[in-house]
Short mmCIF file of C-alpha atoms in Angstrom, two decimals:
data_model
loop_
_atom_site.label_atom_id
_atom_site.label_comp_id
_atom_site.label_asym_id
_atom_site.label_seq_id
_atom_site.Cartn_x
_atom_site.Cartn_y
_atom_site.Cartn_z
CA UNK Z 1 2.96 -27.26 7.86
CA UNK Z 2 1.63 -25.53 4.78
CA UNK Z 3 1.44 -27.72 1.73
CA UNK Z 4 2.23 -26.50 -1.72
CA UNK Z 5 0.10 -26.21 -4.79
CA UNK Z 6 -2.90 -24.56 -6.22
CA UNK Z 7 -5.25 -25.31 -3.33
CA UNK Z 8 -2.95 -23.59 -0.86
CA UNK Z 9 -2.65 -20.21 -2.51
CA UNK Z 10 -3.99 -17.27 -0.57
CA UNK Z 11 -5.22 -15.55 -3.67
CA UNK Z 12 -8.50 -14.27 -4.87
CA UNK Z 13 -9.60 -12.23 -7.79
CA UNK Z 14 -11.07 -8.84 -7.16
CA UNK Z 15 -12.91 -7.34 -10.16
CA UNK Z 16 -12.93 -3.62 -10.91
CA UNK Z 17 -16.08 -3.11 -8.89
CA UNK Z 18 -13.85 -3.70 -5.88
CA UNK Z 19 -12.29 -0.22 -6.12
CA UNK Z 20 -14.54 0.56 -3.22
CA UNK Z 21 -12.94 0.12 0.14
CA UNK Z 22 -14.76 2.76 2.11
CA UNK Z 23 -13.35 5.90 3.63
CA UNK Z 24 -13.35 5.79 7.38
CA UNK Z 25 -12.60 8.33 10.01
CA UNK Z 26 -10.83 9.02 13.19
CA UNK Z 27 -11.35 9.63 16.85
CA UNK Z 28 -9.93 10.41 20.20
CA UNK Z 29 -9.31 12.91 22.94
CA UNK Z 30 -5.60 13.45 22.95
CA UNK Z 31 -2.64 14.92 24.66
CA UNK Z 32 -2.19 18.58 23.91
CA UNK Z 33 1.56 18.41 23.44
CA UNK Z 34 2.84 17.69 19.92
CA UNK Z 35 -0.69 17.80 18.50
CA UNK Z 36 -1.04 19.42 15.10
CA UNK Z 37 -3.79 22.03 15.11
CA UNK Z 38 -5.99 21.68 12.04
CA UNK Z 39 -7.20 25.30 11.87
CA UNK Z 40 -6.73 28.56 13.68
CA UNK Z 41 -10.50 28.93 13.91
CA UNK Z 42 -10.84 25.61 15.73
CA UNK Z 43 -9.56 27.12 18.98
CA UNK Z 44 -12.29 29.78 18.87
CA UNK Z 45 -15.02 27.16 19.19
CA UNK Z 46 -16.18 25.45 22.33
CA UNK Z 47 -16.38 21.87 21.10
CA UNK Z 48 -18.52 19.37 22.97
CA UNK Z 49 -16.53 16.47 21.53
CA UNK Z 50 -12.82 16.12 20.84
CA UNK Z 51 -10.95 13.27 19.23
CA UNK Z 52 -7.33 12.57 18.29
CA UNK Z 53 -6.09 10.73 15.22
CA UNK Z 54 -2.59 9.47 14.53
CA UNK Z 55 -2.29 9.58 10.77
CA UNK Z 56 0.31 8.98 8.07
CA UNK Z 57 -0.88 12.16 6.28
CA UNK Z 58 -1.16 14.36 9.36
CA UNK Z 59 1.19 16.93 7.84
CA UNK Z 60 -0.31 16.89 4.35
CA UNK Z 61 -2.07 20.19 3.55
CA UNK Z 62 -4.96 18.67 1.60
CA UNK Z 63 -5.68 16.13 4.31
CA UNK Z 64 -5.57 18.83 6.99
CA UNK Z 65 -8.07 20.83 4.91
CA UNK Z 66 -10.31 17.75 4.79
CA UNK Z 67 -10.17 17.46 8.58
CA UNK Z 68 -10.95 21.17 8.89
CA UNK Z 69 -14.10 20.64 6.86
CA UNK Z 70 -15.17 17.66 8.94
CA UNK Z 71 -14.72 19.63 12.15
CA UNK Z 72 -17.29 22.12 10.92
CA UNK Z 73 -19.69 19.51 9.58
CA UNK Z 74 -19.58 17.39 12.72
CA UNK Z 75 -19.00 20.21 15.23
CA UNK Z 76 -16.16 18.19 16.68
CA UNK Z 77 -12.54 19.07 17.46
CA UNK Z 78 -10.23 16.70 15.57
CA UNK Z 79 -6.56 16.73 16.57
CA UNK Z 80 -3.94 15.17 14.32
CA UNK Z 81 -0.72 13.48 15.38
CA UNK Z 82 1.98 12.52 12.85
CA UNK Z 83 3.67 9.15 12.52
CA UNK Z 84 7.40 8.53 12.31
CA UNK Z 85 8.37 8.42 8.62
CA UNK Z 86 10.09 5.02 8.86
CA UNK Z 87 7.76 2.01 8.55
CA UNK Z 88 9.44 0.09 11.38
CA UNK Z 89 9.24 3.08 13.70
CA UNK Z 90 5.62 3.68 12.75
CA UNK Z 91 4.65 0.11 13.56
CA UNK Z 92 6.58 0.20 16.84
CA UNK Z 93 4.96 3.49 17.86
CA UNK Z 94 1.43 2.17 17.50
CA UNK Z 95 2.31 -1.15 19.08
CA UNK Z 96 3.77 0.52 22.17
CA UNK Z 97 0.77 2.85 22.63
CA UNK Z 98 -1.75 0.03 22.27
CA UNK Z 99 0.14 -2.37 24.52
CA UNK Z 100 0.39 0.30 27.23
CA UNK Z 101 -3.35 0.95 27.16
CA UNK Z 102 -2.60 4.59 26.27
CA UNK Z 103 -5.83 6.49 25.61
CA UNK Z 104 -4.25 9.64 24.15
CA UNK Z 105 -4.89 8.46 20.58
CA UNK Z 106 -8.37 7.30 19.67
CA UNK Z 107 -7.95 6.35 16.02
CA UNK Z 108 -4.91 5.00 14.23
CA UNK Z 109 -4.47 5.00 10.46
CA UNK Z 110 -3.05 1.54 9.69
CA UNK Z 111 -2.01 -0.38 6.61
CA UNK Z 112 -2.36 -4.10 5.86
CA UNK Z 113 0.88 -4.98 7.62
CA UNK Z 114 -0.16 -3.18 10.79
CA UNK Z 115 -3.75 -4.44 11.01
CA UNK Z 116 -2.69 -8.05 10.47
CA UNK Z 117 -0.64 -7.76 13.64
CA UNK Z 118 -2.90 -5.60 15.80
CA UNK Z 119 -6.25 -7.26 15.08
CA UNK Z 120 -5.17 -10.37 16.97
CA UNK Z 121 -3.81 -8.65 20.09
CA UNK Z 122 -7.02 -7.51 21.79
CA UNK Z 123 -6.13 -3.81 21.70
CA UNK Z 124 -8.70 -2.67 19.11
CA UNK Z 125 -12.43 -2.03 19.36
CA UNK Z 126 -14.66 -4.15 17.08
CA UNK Z 127 -16.54 -2.08 14.51
CA UNK Z 128 -19.11 -4.39 12.94
CA UNK Z 129 -22.02 -3.46 15.22
CA UNK Z 130 -22.00 0.23 14.29
CA UNK Z 131 -19.41 1.72 11.92
CA UNK Z 132 -19.10 -1.44 9.81
CA UNK Z 133 -22.69 -2.64 10.14
CA UNK Z 134 -24.35 -4.97 7.62
CA UNK Z 135 -25.51 -2.16 5.37
CA UNK Z 136 -22.12 -0.46 5.28
CA UNK Z 137 -20.22 -3.69 4.72
CA UNK Z 138 -22.05 -4.11 1.42
CA UNK Z 139 -19.91 -1.28 0.03
CA UNK Z 140 -16.78 -3.43 0.52
CA UNK Z 141 -15.36 -6.57 -1.05
CA UNK Z 142 -16.17 -9.12 1.62
CA UNK Z 143 -13.31 -11.50 0.90
CA UNK Z 144 -10.82 -8.66 1.32
CA UNK Z 145 -12.40 -7.68 4.63
CA UNK Z 146 -12.30 -11.25 5.89
CA UNK Z 147 -8.63 -11.75 5.01
CA UNK Z 148 -7.34 -8.36 6.09
CA UNK Z 149 -9.53 -6.60 8.63
CA UNK Z 150 -11.26 -9.48 10.43
CA UNK Z 151 -10.28 -11.84 13.24
CA UNK Z 152 -12.55 -14.21 15.13
CA UNK Z 153 -15.56 -13.03 13.16
CA UNK Z 154 -15.02 -9.39 14.22
CA UNK Z 155 -14.14 -6.43 11.99
CA UNK Z 156 -11.33 -4.35 13.49
CA UNK Z 157 -10.65 -1.74 10.83
CA UNK Z 158 -12.36 0.15 8.04
CA UNK Z 159 -10.37 0.79 4.83
CA UNK Z 160 -10.46 4.37 3.61
CA UNK Z 161 -8.03 4.35 0.66
CA UNK Z 162 -7.22 1.81 -2.03
CA UNK Z 163 -3.60 1.45 -3.12
CA UNK Z 164 -2.76 -0.59 -6.23
CA UNK Z 165 0.76 -1.68 -7.10
CA UNK Z 166 1.27 -0.39 -10.64
CA UNK Z 167 4.05 -0.10 -13.19
CA UNK Z 168 5.10 3.51 -13.76
CA UNK Z 169 7.16 4.56 -16.79
CA UNK Z 170 8.85 7.79 -17.83
CA UNK Z 171 7.55 8.49 -21.34
CA UNK Z 172 10.63 10.53 -22.23
CA UNK Z 173 12.76 7.45 -21.61
CA UNK Z 174 10.50 5.32 -23.82
CA UNK Z 175 10.96 7.77 -26.69
CA UNK Z 176 14.71 7.85 -26.16
CA UNK Z 177 14.82 4.06 -26.47
CA UNK Z 178 12.67 4.19 -29.62
CA UNK Z 179 9.75 2.42 -27.96
CA UNK Z 180 6.06 3.23 -27.72
CA UNK Z 181 5.47 0.82 -24.83
CA UNK Z 182 6.90 -2.11 -22.84
CA UNK Z 183 3.93 -4.46 -22.94
CA UNK Z 184 5.70 -7.41 -24.62
CA UNK Z 185 8.67 -9.25 -23.18
CA UNK Z 186 10.77 -8.13 -26.14
CA UNK Z 187 9.92 -4.45 -25.51
CA UNK Z 188 10.52 -4.88 -21.79
CA UNK Z 189 13.96 -6.43 -22.40
CA UNK Z 190 14.88 -3.75 -24.94
CA UNK Z 191 14.09 -1.05 -22.42
CA UNK Z 192 16.18 -2.77 -19.76
CA UNK Z 193 19.23 -3.33 -21.97
CA UNK Z 194 19.30 0.12 -23.60
CA UNK Z 195 22.46 2.09 -22.80
CA UNK Z 196 21.16 4.85 -20.54
CA UNK Z 197 24.57 6.24 -19.66
CA UNK Z 198 26.24 7.01 -16.38
CA UNK Z 199 23.99 7.25 -13.32
CA UNK Z 200 20.77 6.34 -15.15
CA UNK Z 201 19.05 2.96 -14.70
CA UNK Z 202 16.23 1.34 -16.65
CA UNK Z 203 14.65 -0.12 -13.55
CA UNK Z 204 14.43 1.30 -10.05
CA UNK Z 205 13.34 -0.58 -6.96
CA UNK Z 206 12.73 -0.23 -3.27
CA UNK Z 207 14.76 -3.16 -1.99
CA UNK Z 208 15.15 -2.18 1.66
CA UNK Z 209 14.44 -5.27 3.73
CA UNK Z 210 10.94 -4.21 4.88
CA UNK Z 211 9.83 -3.07 1.40
CA UNK Z 212 11.15 -5.53 -1.20
CA UNK Z 213 8.43 -8.03 -0.24
CA UNK Z 214 5.99 -6.18 -2.50
CA UNK Z 215 8.15 -6.15 -5.62
CA UNK Z 216 9.31 -9.72 -5.14
CA UNK Z 217 5.74 -11.03 -5.08
CA UNK Z 218 4.78 -8.84 -8.03
CA UNK Z 219 7.54 -10.24 -10.26
CA UNK Z 220 6.68 -13.80 -9.25
CA UNK Z 221 3.12 -13.15 -10.39
CA UNK Z 222 4.21 -11.62 -13.69
CA UNK Z 223 6.48 -14.56 -14.47
CA UNK Z 224 3.67 -17.01 -13.68
CA UNK Z 225 5.26 -18.37 -10.52
CA UNK Z 226 3.74 -19.31 -7.18
CA UNK Z 227 4.81 -17.43 -4.05
CA UNK Z 228 3.91 -20.50 -2.00
CA UNK Z 229 6.03 -22.90 -4.07
CA UNK Z 230 9.74 -22.10 -4.29
CA UNK Z 231 10.51 -25.22 -6.31
CA UNK Z 232 8.29 -23.85 -9.07
CA UNK Z 233 10.48 -23.03 -12.09
CA UNK Z 234 8.55 -19.84 -12.81
CA UNK Z 235 9.08 -18.66 -9.23
CA UNK Z 236 12.79 -19.23 -9.62
CA UNK Z 237 12.77 -17.53 -13.03
CA UNK Z 238 11.43 -14.35 -11.40
CA UNK Z 239 14.15 -14.45 -8.76
CA UNK Z 240 16.81 -15.02 -11.40
CA UNK Z 241 15.47 -12.03 -13.32
CA UNK Z 242 15.89 -9.75 -10.30
CA UNK Z 243 19.46 -11.00 -9.84
CA UNK Z 244 20.09 -10.35 -13.54
CA UNK Z 245 18.97 -6.75 -13.06
CA UNK Z 246 21.85 -6.27 -10.61
CA UNK Z 247 24.39 -8.28 -12.59
CA UNK Z 248 23.66 -6.50 -15.89
CA UNK Z 249 23.47 -3.05 -14.36
CA UNK Z 250 19.77 -2.55 -15.14
CA UNK Z 251 19.25 -1.45 -11.56
CA UNK Z 252 21.70 -0.24 -8.87
CA UNK Z 253 22.83 -2.41 -5.98
CA UNK Z 254 22.64 0.52 -3.55
CA UNK Z 255 18.83 0.55 -3.74
CA UNK Z 256 18.90 -2.19 -1.09
CA UNK Z 257 18.80 0.61 1.48
CA UNK Z 258 15.96 2.50 -0.24
CA UNK Z 259 12.37 2.62 0.95
CA UNK Z 260 9.61 4.14 -1.19
CA UNK Z 261 10.48 7.71 -0.29
CA UNK Z 262 14.02 7.39 -1.62
CA UNK Z 263 12.97 5.40 -4.70
CA UNK Z 264 10.26 7.89 -5.62
CA UNK Z 265 12.63 10.83 -5.34
CA UNK Z 266 15.16 9.15 -7.62
CA UNK Z 267 12.39 8.39 -10.11
CA UNK Z 268 11.23 12.01 -10.02
CA UNK Z 269 14.83 13.22 -10.42
CA UNK Z 270 15.28 11.18 -13.61
CA UNK Z 271 17.55 8.44 -12.29
CA UNK Z 272 15.13 5.60 -13.15
CA UNK Z 273 13.08 4.86 -16.25
CA UNK Z 274 10.45 2.65 -14.63
CA UNK Z 275 9.41 1.48 -11.17
CA UNK Z 276 6.76 -0.63 -9.50
CA UNK Z 277 4.98 1.70 -7.09
CA UNK Z 278 1.61 1.98 -5.38
CA UNK Z 279 -1.00 4.28 -6.90
CA UNK Z 280 -0.96 6.52 -3.84
CA UNK Z 281 2.29 8.03 -5.15
CA UNK Z 282 0.44 9.66 -8.05
CA UNK Z 283 -0.13 12.69 -5.84
CA UNK Z 284 3.62 12.98 -5.22
CA UNK Z 285 4.31 12.89 -8.97
CA UNK Z 286 1.65 15.55 -9.57
CA UNK Z 287 3.12 17.83 -6.90
CA UNK Z 288 6.60 17.39 -8.37
CA UNK Z 289 5.30 18.41 -11.82
CA UNK Z 290 6.33 15.14 -13.48
CA UNK Z 291 2.96 13.41 -13.90
CA UNK Z 292 1.35 13.18 -17.32
CA UNK Z 293 1.16 11.23 -20.57
CA UNK Z 294 4.43 12.79 -21.77
CA UNK Z 295 6.28 12.28 -18.48
CA UNK Z 296 5.64 9.79 -15.65
CA UNK Z 297 2.46 7.72 -15.99
CA UNK Z 298 1.05 4.25 -15.33
CA UNK Z 299 1.74 1.61 -17.95
CA UNK Z 300 0.16 -1.77 -18.69
CA UNK Z 301 1.91 -4.68 -17.02
CA UNK Z 302 4.31 -6.44 -19.41
CA UNK Z 303 3.56 -9.92 -20.68
CA UNK Z 304 6.36 -11.97 -19.12
CA UNK Z 305 4.76 -15.36 -19.56
CA UNK Z 306 2.66 -15.24 -16.41
CA UNK Z 307 -0.49 -13.46 -15.34
CA UNK Z 308 -1.46 -9.80 -15.25
CA UNK Z 309 -1.82 -9.96 -11.48
CA UNK Z 310 -0.98 -7.14 -9.12
CA UNK Z 311 -1.04 -6.53 -5.39
CA UNK Z 312 -3.45 -4.24 -3.64
CA UNK Z 313 -3.23 -2.71 -0.20
CA UNK Z 314 -5.25 -0.22 1.79
CA UNK Z 315 -4.92 2.31 4.54
CA UNK Z 316 -7.56 1.82 7.20
CA UNK Z 317 -8.82 3.30 10.45
CA UNK Z 318 -8.72 1.29 13.67
CA UNK Z 319 -10.29 2.33 16.99
CA UNK Z 320 -8.16 2.11 20.13
CA UNK Z 321 -9.97 -0.07 22.68
CA UNK Z 322 -8.59 2.19 25.44
CA UNK Z 323 -10.16 5.28 23.88
CA UNK Z 324 -12.32 7.38 26.21
CA UNK Z 325 -14.11 8.95 23.24
CA UNK Z 326 -15.50 5.93 21.41
CA UNK Z 327 -18.91 7.41 20.63
CA UNK Z 328 -17.41 10.54 19.10
CA UNK Z 329 -14.91 8.46 17.14
CA UNK Z 330 -17.64 6.19 15.81
CA UNK Z 331 -19.81 9.18 14.86
CA UNK Z 332 -16.94 10.50 12.79
CA UNK Z 333 -16.36 7.09 11.20
CA UNK Z 334 -20.02 6.64 10.33
CA UNK Z 335 -20.04 9.94 8.47
CA UNK Z 336 -16.70 9.38 6.78
CA UNK Z 337 -17.75 5.98 5.45
CA UNK Z 338 -20.97 7.39 4.00
CA UNK Z 339 -21.24 8.20 0.32
CA UNK Z 340 -21.14 11.92 1.07
CA UNK Z 341 -18.15 11.65 3.36
CA UNK Z 342 -16.30 9.35 0.99
CA UNK Z 343 -16.77 11.70 -1.96
CA UNK Z 344 -15.54 14.60 0.15
CA UNK Z 345 -12.38 12.69 1.07
CA UNK Z 346 -11.39 11.50 -2.41
CA UNK Z 347 -11.96 14.88 -4.04
CA UNK Z 348 -10.26 16.97 -1.36
CA UNK Z 349 -7.29 14.65 -0.86
CA UNK Z 350 -7.06 13.44 -4.48
CA UNK Z 351 -7.20 9.78 -3.62
CA UNK Z 352 -8.99 6.79 -5.11
CA UNK Z 353 -12.49 6.03 -3.83
CA UNK Z 354 -13.37 3.18 -1.57
CA UNK Z 355 -17.05 2.79 -2.25
CA UNK Z 356 -18.24 0.83 -5.28
CA UNK Z 357 -21.13 3.22 -5.91
CA UNK Z 358 -18.70 6.13 -6.29
CA UNK Z 359 -16.83 4.17 -8.94
CA UNK Z 360 -19.72 4.74 -11.35
CA UNK Z 361 -19.73 8.49 -10.87
CA UNK Z 362 -17.71 11.34 -12.37
CA UNK Z 363 -15.16 12.26 -9.72
CA UNK Z 364 -12.84 15.23 -9.67
CA UNK Z 365 -9.75 13.15 -8.92
CA UNK Z 366 -6.50 13.43 -10.89
CA UNK Z 367 -5.57 10.13 -12.53
CA UNK Z 368 -8.98 8.56 -11.88
CA UNK Z 369 -9.51 7.45 -15.49
CA UNK Z 370 -5.96 6.08 -15.64
CA UNK Z 371 -6.33 3.94 -12.53
CA UNK Z 372 -9.68 2.61 -13.77
CA UNK Z 373 -8.10 1.63 -17.09
CA UNK Z 374 -5.26 -0.08 -15.25
CA UNK Z 375 -7.61 -1.99 -12.97
CA UNK Z 376 -9.63 -3.18 -15.95
CA UNK Z 377 -6.48 -4.82 -17.33
CA UNK Z 378 -5.35 -6.75 -14.23
CA UNK Z 379 -6.38 -9.22 -11.59
CA UNK Z 380 -5.83 -7.89 -8.09
CA UNK Z 381 -4.48 -9.97 -5.26
CA UNK Z 382 -4.30 -9.44 -1.52
CA UNK Z 383 -0.80 -9.93 -0.17
CA UNK Z 384 -0.33 -12.94 2.13
CA UNK Z 385 0.65 -11.35 5.43
CA UNK Z 386 0.83 -13.34 8.70
CA UNK Z 387 0.08 -12.07 12.21
CA UNK Z 388 3.78 -11.49 12.91
CA UNK Z 389 3.77 -9.26 9.84
CA UNK Z 390 6.82 -7.05 10.31
CA UNK Z 391 9.06 -9.85 11.56
CA UNK Z 392 8.04 -12.01 8.61
CA UNK Z 393 8.40 -9.25 6.00
CA UNK Z 394 11.81 -8.25 7.37
CA UNK Z 395 13.03 -11.86 7.17
CA UNK Z 396 11.83 -12.06 3.56
CA UNK Z 397 13.87 -8.94 2.83
CA UNK Z 398 16.97 -10.18 4.62
CA UNK Z 399 16.97 -13.44 2.65
CA UNK Z 400 16.42 -11.57 -0.61
CA UNK Z 401 19.34 -9.25 0.06
CA UNK Z 402 21.62 -12.14 0.96
CA UNK Z 403 20.79 -13.75 -2.38
CA UNK Z 404 21.36 -10.50 -4.27
CA UNK Z 405 24.73 -10.06 -2.53
CA UNK Z 406 25.64 -13.70 -3.32
CA UNK Z 407 25.75 -14.71 0.32
CA UNK Z 408 23.19 -17.38 -0.60
CA UNK Z 409 23.01 -19.40 -3.81
CA UNK Z 410 19.69 -19.90 -5.58
CA UNK Z 411 18.92 -23.29 -4.04
CA UNK Z 412 19.70 -22.18 -0.49
CA UNK Z 413 17.66 -19.03 -0.91
CA UNK Z 414 14.64 -20.87 -2.30
CA UNK Z 415 14.85 -23.57 0.38
CA UNK Z 416 14.84 -20.95 3.14
CA UNK Z 417 11.97 -19.04 1.53
CA UNK Z 418 9.94 -22.23 1.29
CA UNK Z 419 10.49 -22.97 4.95
CA UNK Z 420 9.58 -19.40 5.89
CA UNK Z 421 6.32 -19.49 3.93
CA UNK Z 422 5.32 -22.87 5.35
CA UNK Z 423 6.08 -21.81 8.91
CA UNK Z 424 4.24 -18.47 8.83
CA UNK Z 425 1.57 -18.36 6.11
CA UNK Z 426 -1.23 -20.58 7.32
#
């Protein structure tokens, strides 16, 4: 059973030099049906190698353009397959393909939740002898790799994009409330309690049962609590704050069915004044025409009596052990993780770089200076995610919703969360 206290926290501090988490690639020969063609010209070539990638951004134009460029540089046909939009369906899709030994997809784009489950199941090809060799690994934060991508001394995925959980604020709302920021607890509370009128809420969240895990941990950090100790008064204070947001009308109860897609759209549409959201959504705000210092932008974390600690996550590439195109897939990965390949990715896709050496360079990436400023003001923390990641995260969400709906009182909720943490987070 997991004990409580400082020595049992699964935390570590990652300094700004961490921003590197190296871009990795794809692979695979795939089925021809339902495959997204990356370019019309691709079919005119006779490619010696062909790989297939299942990717969360398979239908994103800038990512497709990036793949087009890599096809030419590597003289390799790269097919893209999309994921289901829903996180549960996405996880289930990959799990079923891997468990069946299906070789139609060579490379899967996975997040922290997915890799924590799949790396222990024997379905992935180790990468440390080639793609993630000793020289390449130096471009990564080793403690992050060990906690997220490794199992049994083997590396099973290569992170290609860093995502940082940040506070986003609508500047127009700040001005309406007569504020220049929400960095102090007093400013934060004033923003929350301002009368925004019908259908407008100070604080928006993504409280669907498989998503609220992120925001819950973030608030516990900001209040100075301990996710591993649910008798801690600061932990309980954070939970009470979230309940207050419902009770006082600072945030709507119906957001308990919202994932990030729904929350982001409401934020863009002007329903919310601030949200906690990962930095990867910056691109969505830019495309919607609402990003900028006078509209939606990142804001410093408020001082709520705790620590300026925030969660990080990554998207990574994992190689299907059943792939029949491993050498081609690894050749792609080796290029994509290089400095040249990484720069190409971040500038074409408008994402944040993974390599620490790129951090020191002038990159043509929207919001790059803003994310660097934010990272300089916080400590970053890897989320504690067990091997049965989705089952665990869903249970966390179910308990949270029961508390918000008053089906559980505070003591019962905290007791059940303590038992859940001790049973699953080793």
